[in-house]
Structure formats: structure tokens, C-alpha cells
């Protein structure tokens, strides 16, 4: 369940309370009269089943509570209550299937922002992958995949396309384009420094490299894996199962492909640079397409489910 904490102007408290009382899946309603100070007003508390939360939040925003007051949403790890059990039973569908769009937009907005931290993580991940490329070390490649933060902007782009949010789309694309450009440029300089220090050798990059040569040899499987990873990653975000994101991160070769392109460019190997860049773009496209289609499918499924529920309620 989700816990909602609202600060509502006193003259609108009855309206909000009535909204919660008629909402399926809402329970544990409490009003703290005059408790709000900034902004001033009443504090309204309510627990809502996850599968009913998106509809409740949409109604609250429709009547402007986010503008005249405040709406805060928190996850509830555990609640022991017969009323809560009944509210979840009455709410349509399963909580794990529900998409809380406001939460998804907020989460992807933060993760898709081009920041110093984002650039640092992506650059370090690319440099780690560069070491894995030169050493033909699959363990380093997997570690670099896990460190890379690129799924955040990709998820932001998918959300923006489905929600028709151009600002989020531009922010996500900017993070991806600038992020990878900066990371690859710095990794090229890093590889040249490592070569000057005698730690990187061109012969190692030009060798057969049986553990890592797939990075600059894209094929149809590259797209298939990226597409499946995009589905899994999107489902993990919408169902709040963040643990699955680690598996997604180590399934696609975005960061290793960027690293291989950077190292190969430093040595003037345009063939590997081209192949690695194709691998990078193929993976990004596969994840973006899969994420967008998954969100569209979830929205369609939940819309049909809600219509079916409303029809049954009307007949009843």
C-alpha cells in the first residue's frame, strides 16, 4: 500500500475527505485540523492500495490540491490491519501490475537529469569497461555494466514518449547524448594515458579477445537481448522491484560498447570503433523500443481492467 499525506486549505478539506471516502482501495483516513503551517491548512492522511493510487492521485491533481496545498506519497513496507486487507481486496487487480504514473514520472525525471554524478558514474563505468576490453576480462565488463547509470535516461525517454512529455524527452536525450560523448572522450584520453604508462597495449586490443570480441560485432541477438532487457527493466520500475535492474544492467552492452569504441579510436582502429558504435546504438534502440511498448501495453491493460471493473460495478 501507499501512504498519502496531504496539506489542504481548510475550506477544501471536506472535498478531499469525500474524495477519499468514495475511492475504492482507500482506508485509514485521518484529518489533523489546522496542523499545516507551510502551507497553512489541515493535514489529511490516508492509505491507498497501490492498484488504486493512480486514479486517486489523478483526481487530487484534477481538483488542484497539488497547487493550493501539497501531496506526499510514501511506500508502506508493512501494515497490519483488517481494513487495509479489505481495501486491497476491493481495489482492482494486483498491486504489482499497477503503474503509478506520477511516481514513475518523478523517478525518471530525477534519474534522467544530466548531472555531475551521472557523468561521473558513466565515465567511471566506461573506464572500467576499457580495462576489461584490453585485458579481455569478462568480470570487469560485467562490473562496468552494473555501475553504468544509462537505464535512467532510457526509462525517462520511454516515459516521455508514452506520456507525451517533451521536456522529459529532451532532458533524457540530452543526458544520453552528452553523457556518452563525455564518457567516451574521457575514456579515449584515459586509454592513451594507460598506453603511455605501459599498462595498455595496442596488440591486446587487436588480438582475437574471445571473451569480449562480441562487443564490436553486433548481430540480431544484440537487439533481442536489449529488447528483452528493456522489458524487464521497465517492469522493475513500474512494479517497484528495483532489484531486477541489476540483472538488466548486466544484460546489455551499452557501456562496454562505448568503452571499446573509445579505446579503438585511441589506437586508430576505425573498424572496431564503427562496430562498437553500432552495438551501442543497437542496444539503446532496443531498450527504448521495448520500454515504450511495455508502458503502452501496461496502460492499455490497466485501462481495459478499469473499464471492466466499472462495468461490473454499474451492473451491480
Coordinates of C-alpha atoms in Angstrom, one line a residue:
X1 CA 0.0 0.0 0.0
X2 CA 0.9 3.7 -0.3
X3 CA 0.6 6.3 2.4
X4 CA -0.7 9.7 1.3
X5 CA -0.1 12.8 3.3
X6 CA -1.8 16.0 2.2
X7 CA -1.8 19.6 3.3
X8 CA -5.2 21.0 2.3
X9 CA -6.7 24.5 2.7
X10 CA -9.2 24.3 5.4
X11 CA -12.1 25.3 3.2
X12 CA -11.4 22.3 0.9
X13 CA -10.8 19.6 3.5
X14 CA -14.4 18.2 3.2
X15 CA -14.0 17.9 -0.6
X16 CA -10.8 15.9 -0.2
X17 CA -12.3 13.7 2.6
X18 CA -15.3 13.0 0.4
X19 CA -12.9 12.0 -2.5
X20 CA -11.1 9.5 -0.3
X21 CA -14.4 8.1 1.2
X22 CA -15.7 7.3 -2.3
X23 CA -12.4 5.9 -3.6
X24 CA -12.1 2.2 -3.8
X25 CA -8.9 1.0 -2.1
X26 CA -8.6 3.9 0.4
X27 CA -8.6 3.4 4.1
X28 CA -7.1 4.7 7.4
X29 CA -8.4 8.2 6.8
X30 CA -7.4 10.8 9.3
X31 CA -7.7 14.6 9.5
X32 CA -5.5 16.8 11.6
X33 CA -7.3 20.1 11.8
X34 CA -5.1 23.1 11.5
X35 CA -1.9 21.1 11.7
X36 CA -0.5 22.5 8.4
X37 CA 1.8 25.5 8.7
X38 CA 3.6 25.9 5.4
X39 CA 1.3 25.9 3.5
X40 CA -1.3 26.6 6.1
X41 CA -4.3 24.2 6.3
X42 CA -5.4 20.8 7.5
X43 CA -3.3 17.6 7.3
X44 CA -5.2 14.7 5.7
X45 CA -3.7 11.2 6.0
X46 CA -4.8 8.2 4.1
X47 CA -3.5 4.8 3.0
X48 CA -4.4 3.7 -0.6
X49 CA -3.9 0.3 -2.3
X50 CA -1.2 0.6 -4.9
X51 CA -3.6 -0.5 -7.7
X52 CA -6.0 2.3 -6.8
X53 CA -3.3 5.0 -6.2
X54 CA -3.0 6.3 -9.8
X55 CA -6.7 7.1 -10.0
X56 CA -6.8 8.8 -6.6
X57 CA -3.7 10.9 -7.4
X58 CA -5.2 11.9 -10.8
X59 CA -8.4 13.1 -9.0
X60 CA -6.4 15.0 -6.4
X61 CA -4.4 16.8 -9.1
X62 CA -7.6 17.4 -11.1
X63 CA -9.1 19.4 -8.3
X64 CA -5.8 21.3 -7.8
X65 CA -4.6 20.1 -4.4
X66 CA -1.0 20.0 -5.7
X67 CA -1.3 23.7 -6.5
X68 CA -3.1 25.0 -3.4
X69 CA -1.6 22.5 -1.0
X70 CA 0.7 19.5 -1.1
X71 CA 0.6 15.8 -1.8
X72 CA 3.3 13.5 -0.5
X73 CA 3.3 9.7 -1.3
X74 CA 5.3 7.1 0.6
X75 CA 5.6 3.3 0.3
X76 CA 4.4 1.3 3.2
X77 CA 6.6 -1.7 3.9
X78 CA 4.2 -3.4 6.3
X79 CA 0.7 -2.7 7.6
X80 CA -1.2 -5.0 9.9
X81 CA -4.9 -4.1 9.5
X82 CA -8.1 -5.9 8.5
X83 CA -9.2 -2.6 6.9
X84 CA -6.1 -2.5 4.8
X85 CA -6.6 -6.1 3.7
X86 CA -10.1 -5.3 2.7
X87 CA -9.1 -2.2 0.8
X88 CA -6.5 -4.1 -1.2
X89 CA -9.1 -6.8 -1.9
X90 CA -11.7 -4.3 -3.1
X91 CA -9.2 -2.4 -5.3
X92 CA -9.0 -3.7 -8.9
X93 CA -6.2 -6.0 -10.0
X94 CA -2.9 -6.7 -8.3
X95 CA -0.6 -4.0 -6.9
X96 CA 2.4 -5.4 -8.7
X97 CA 0.6 -4.9 -12.0
X98 CA -0.3 -1.3 -11.3
X99 CA 1.6 1.7 -12.7
X100 CA 1.6 4.8 -10.5
X101 CA 2.3 7.2 -13.3
X102 CA 3.0 10.2 -11.1
X103 CA 5.7 8.2 -9.2
X104 CA 7.2 6.9 -12.5
X105 CA 7.4 10.4 -14.0
X106 CA 9.0 11.7 -10.8
X107 CA 11.5 8.9 -10.6
X108 CA 12.6 9.0 -14.2
X109 CA 12.8 12.8 -14.0
X110 CA 15.5 12.5 -11.3
X111 CA 17.3 9.6 -13.0
X112 CA 17.4 11.3 -16.4
X113 CA 18.9 14.6 -15.4
X114 CA 22.3 15.4 -16.7
X115 CA 24.4 15.9 -13.5
X116 CA 27.9 15.7 -12.4
X117 CA 27.1 12.5 -10.5
X118 CA 25.6 10.9 -13.6
X119 CA 28.6 11.9 -15.7
X120 CA 31.0 10.5 -13.1
X121 CA 29.2 7.2 -12.8
X122 CA 29.0 6.8 -16.6
X123 CA 32.7 7.8 -17.1
X124 CA 34.0 5.5 -14.4
X125 CA 31.9 2.6 -15.7
X126 CA 33.2 3.2 -19.3
X127 CA 36.8 3.4 -18.0
X128 CA 36.3 0.1 -16.0
X129 CA 34.9 -1.5 -19.2
X130 CA 38.0 -0.2 -21.1
X131 CA 40.2 -2.1 -18.7
X132 CA 38.1 -5.2 -19.3
X133 CA 38.4 -4.8 -23.0
X134 CA 42.2 -4.5 -23.0
X135 CA 42.6 -7.4 -20.6
X136 CA 39.8 -9.4 -22.2
X137 CA 38.3 -9.8 -18.8
X138 CA 34.6 -10.6 -18.7
X139 CA 34.4 -10.0 -14.9
X140 CA 35.4 -6.3 -15.4
X141 CA 33.0 -6.0 -18.2
X142 CA 30.1 -7.2 -16.0
X143 CA 31.2 -4.9 -13.2
X144 CA 31.2 -1.9 -15.6
X145 CA 27.7 -2.9 -16.8
X146 CA 26.4 -2.9 -13.2
X147 CA 27.9 0.6 -12.5
X148 CA 26.6 2.3 -15.6
X149 CA 23.6 4.6 -14.9
X150 CA 22.3 4.8 -18.5
X151 CA 19.0 3.0 -17.9
X152 CA 17.6 6.0 -16.0
X153 CA 17.6 8.3 -19.1
X154 CA 16.3 5.5 -21.3
X155 CA 13.4 4.9 -18.9
X156 CA 12.8 8.7 -18.9
X157 CA 12.7 8.7 -22.7
X158 CA 10.2 5.8 -22.7
X159 CA 8.0 7.5 -20.1
X160 CA 8.2 10.8 -22.0
X161 CA 7.0 9.2 -25.3
X162 CA 4.1 7.4 -23.6
X163 CA 3.1 10.4 -21.5
X164 CA 3.8 12.9 -24.3
X165 CA 6.1 14.9 -22.1
X166 CA 8.5 16.8 -24.5
X167 CA 10.6 18.3 -21.7
X168 CA 11.3 14.9 -20.1
X169 CA 12.2 13.6 -23.6
X170 CA 14.7 16.4 -24.2
X171 CA 16.2 16.0 -20.8
X172 CA 16.6 12.2 -21.2
X173 CA 18.1 12.5 -24.7
X174 CA 20.5 15.3 -23.5
X175 CA 21.7 13.0 -20.6
X176 CA 22.3 10.1 -23.0
X177 CA 24.0 12.1 -25.8
X178 CA 26.1 14.3 -23.7
X179 CA 26.8 11.6 -21.1
X180 CA 28.1 9.0 -23.6
X181 CA 30.0 11.7 -25.6
X182 CA 31.8 12.9 -22.4
X183 CA 32.4 9.4 -21.1
X184 CA 33.8 8.2 -24.4
X185 CA 36.1 11.3 -24.9
X186 CA 37.5 10.9 -21.4
X187 CA 37.9 7.2 -21.8
X188 CA 39.9 7.8 -25.0
X189 CA 42.2 10.1 -23.1
X190 CA 42.4 7.5 -20.3
X191 CA 43.4 4.8 -22.7
X192 CA 46.1 6.9 -24.2
X193 CA 47.4 7.7 -20.7
X194 CA 47.4 4.0 -19.8
X195 CA 49.2 3.2 -23.1
X196 CA 51.9 5.8 -22.3
X197 CA 52.2 4.3 -18.8
X198 CA 52.8 0.8 -20.4
X199 CA 49.5 -0.6 -19.0
X200 CA 47.5 -0.7 -22.2
X201 CA 48.9 -2.2 -25.4
X202 CA 47.6 -2.0 -28.9
X203 CA 48.4 -5.6 -29.5
X204 CA 45.9 -6.6 -26.8
X205 CA 43.1 -4.6 -28.4
X206 CA 43.9 -6.0 -31.8
X207 CA 44.0 -9.6 -30.5
X208 CA 41.2 -12.0 -31.0
X209 CA 39.9 -11.5 -27.4
X210 CA 37.5 -14.5 -27.2
X211 CA 35.8 -13.2 -24.1
X212 CA 35.0 -9.7 -25.3
X213 CA 35.1 -9.6 -29.1
X214 CA 31.3 -9.7 -29.2
X215 CA 31.3 -6.1 -28.1
X216 CA 32.3 -4.8 -31.5
X217 CA 30.5 -7.5 -33.5
X218 CA 26.8 -6.6 -33.2
X219 CA 24.2 -9.0 -34.6
X220 CA 20.5 -9.7 -34.3
X221 CA 20.9 -11.2 -30.8
X222 CA 22.3 -7.9 -29.6
X223 CA 19.0 -6.3 -30.4
X224 CA 17.0 -9.2 -29.0
X225 CA 18.8 -9.2 -25.7
X226 CA 18.5 -5.4 -25.4
X227 CA 14.8 -5.6 -26.2
X228 CA 14.2 -8.3 -23.5
X229 CA 16.3 -6.3 -21.0
X230 CA 14.2 -3.2 -21.8
X231 CA 11.0 -5.1 -20.9
X232 CA 12.5 -6.4 -17.7
X233 CA 13.8 -3.0 -16.7
X234 CA 10.6 -1.2 -17.3
X235 CA 8.6 -3.8 -15.4
X236 CA 11.0 -3.5 -12.5
X237 CA 10.5 0.3 -12.4
X238 CA 6.7 0.2 -12.6
X239 CA 6.3 -2.6 -10.1
X240 CA 8.9 -1.0 -7.7
X241 CA 11.0 -4.1 -7.9
X242 CA 14.4 -2.3 -8.2
X243 CA 16.4 -5.5 -7.6
X244 CA 15.7 -6.6 -11.2
X245 CA 17.5 -3.6 -12.5
X246 CA 20.9 -5.1 -11.7
X247 CA 20.1 -8.0 -14.0
X248 CA 19.1 -5.6 -16.7
X249 CA 22.3 -3.7 -16.3
X250 CA 24.5 -6.7 -16.9
X251 CA 22.4 -8.0 -19.8
X252 CA 23.2 -5.2 -22.3
X253 CA 26.5 -4.0 -23.7
X254 CA 25.9 -0.2 -23.8
X255 CA 28.8 0.8 -21.6
X256 CA 31.3 -1.9 -22.9
X257 CA 30.5 -0.8 -26.4
X258 CA 31.2 2.8 -25.6
X259 CA 34.4 1.8 -23.9
X260 CA 35.6 -0.4 -26.8
X261 CA 34.8 2.4 -29.3
X262 CA 36.8 4.8 -27.2
X263 CA 39.8 2.6 -26.8
X264 CA 39.8 1.5 -30.5
X265 CA 39.5 5.2 -31.5
X266 CA 42.6 6.0 -29.5
X267 CA 44.6 3.4 -31.4
X268 CA 43.1 4.5 -34.8
X269 CA 41.2 1.2 -35.3
X270 CA 38.1 2.6 -37.1
X271 CA 36.7 -0.9 -37.8
X272 CA 36.3 -1.7 -34.1
X273 CA 35.1 1.9 -33.4
X274 CA 32.4 1.6 -36.0
X275 CA 31.3 -1.9 -34.9
X276 CA 31.3 -0.8 -31.2
X277 CA 29.2 2.3 -32.0
X278 CA 26.7 0.2 -33.9
X279 CA 26.5 -2.1 -30.9
X280 CA 25.9 0.9 -28.6
X281 CA 23.1 2.3 -30.8
X282 CA 21.5 -1.1 -31.3
X283 CA 21.3 -1.6 -27.6
X284 CA 20.0 1.8 -26.9
X285 CA 17.3 1.5 -29.6
X286 CA 16.3 -2.0 -28.4
X287 CA 15.9 -0.8 -24.8
X288 CA 14.0 2.3 -25.8
X289 CA 11.6 0.5 -28.1
X290 CA 10.9 -2.3 -25.6
X291 CA 10.4 0.1 -22.7
X292 CA 7.9 2.3 -24.7
X293 CA 5.9 -0.7 -25.9
X294 CA 5.9 -2.2 -22.4
X295 CA 4.5 1.1 -20.9
X296 CA 1.9 1.3 -23.7
X297 CA 0.9 -2.3 -23.0
X298 CA 0.6 -1.7 -19.3
X299 CA -1.5 1.4 -19.8
X300 CA -3.8 -0.4 -22.2
X301 CA -4.1 -3.4 -19.9
X302 CA -4.9 -1.3 -16.9
X303 CA -7.4 0.8 -18.9
X304 CA -9.3 -2.3 -20.0
X305 CA -9.2 -3.7 -16.5
X306 CA -10.6 -0.4 -15.1
X307 CA -13.4 -0.3 -17.7
X308 CA -14.3 -3.9 -16.9
X309 CA -14.4 -3.1 -13.2
X310 CA -16.6 -0.1 -13.7
X311 CA -19.0 -2.0 -15.9
X312 CA -19.4 -4.7 -13.3
X313 CA -19.9 -2.1 -10.6
X314 CA -22.6 -0.4 -12.8
X315 CA -24.4 -3.7 -13.3
X316 CA -24.2 -4.4 -9.6

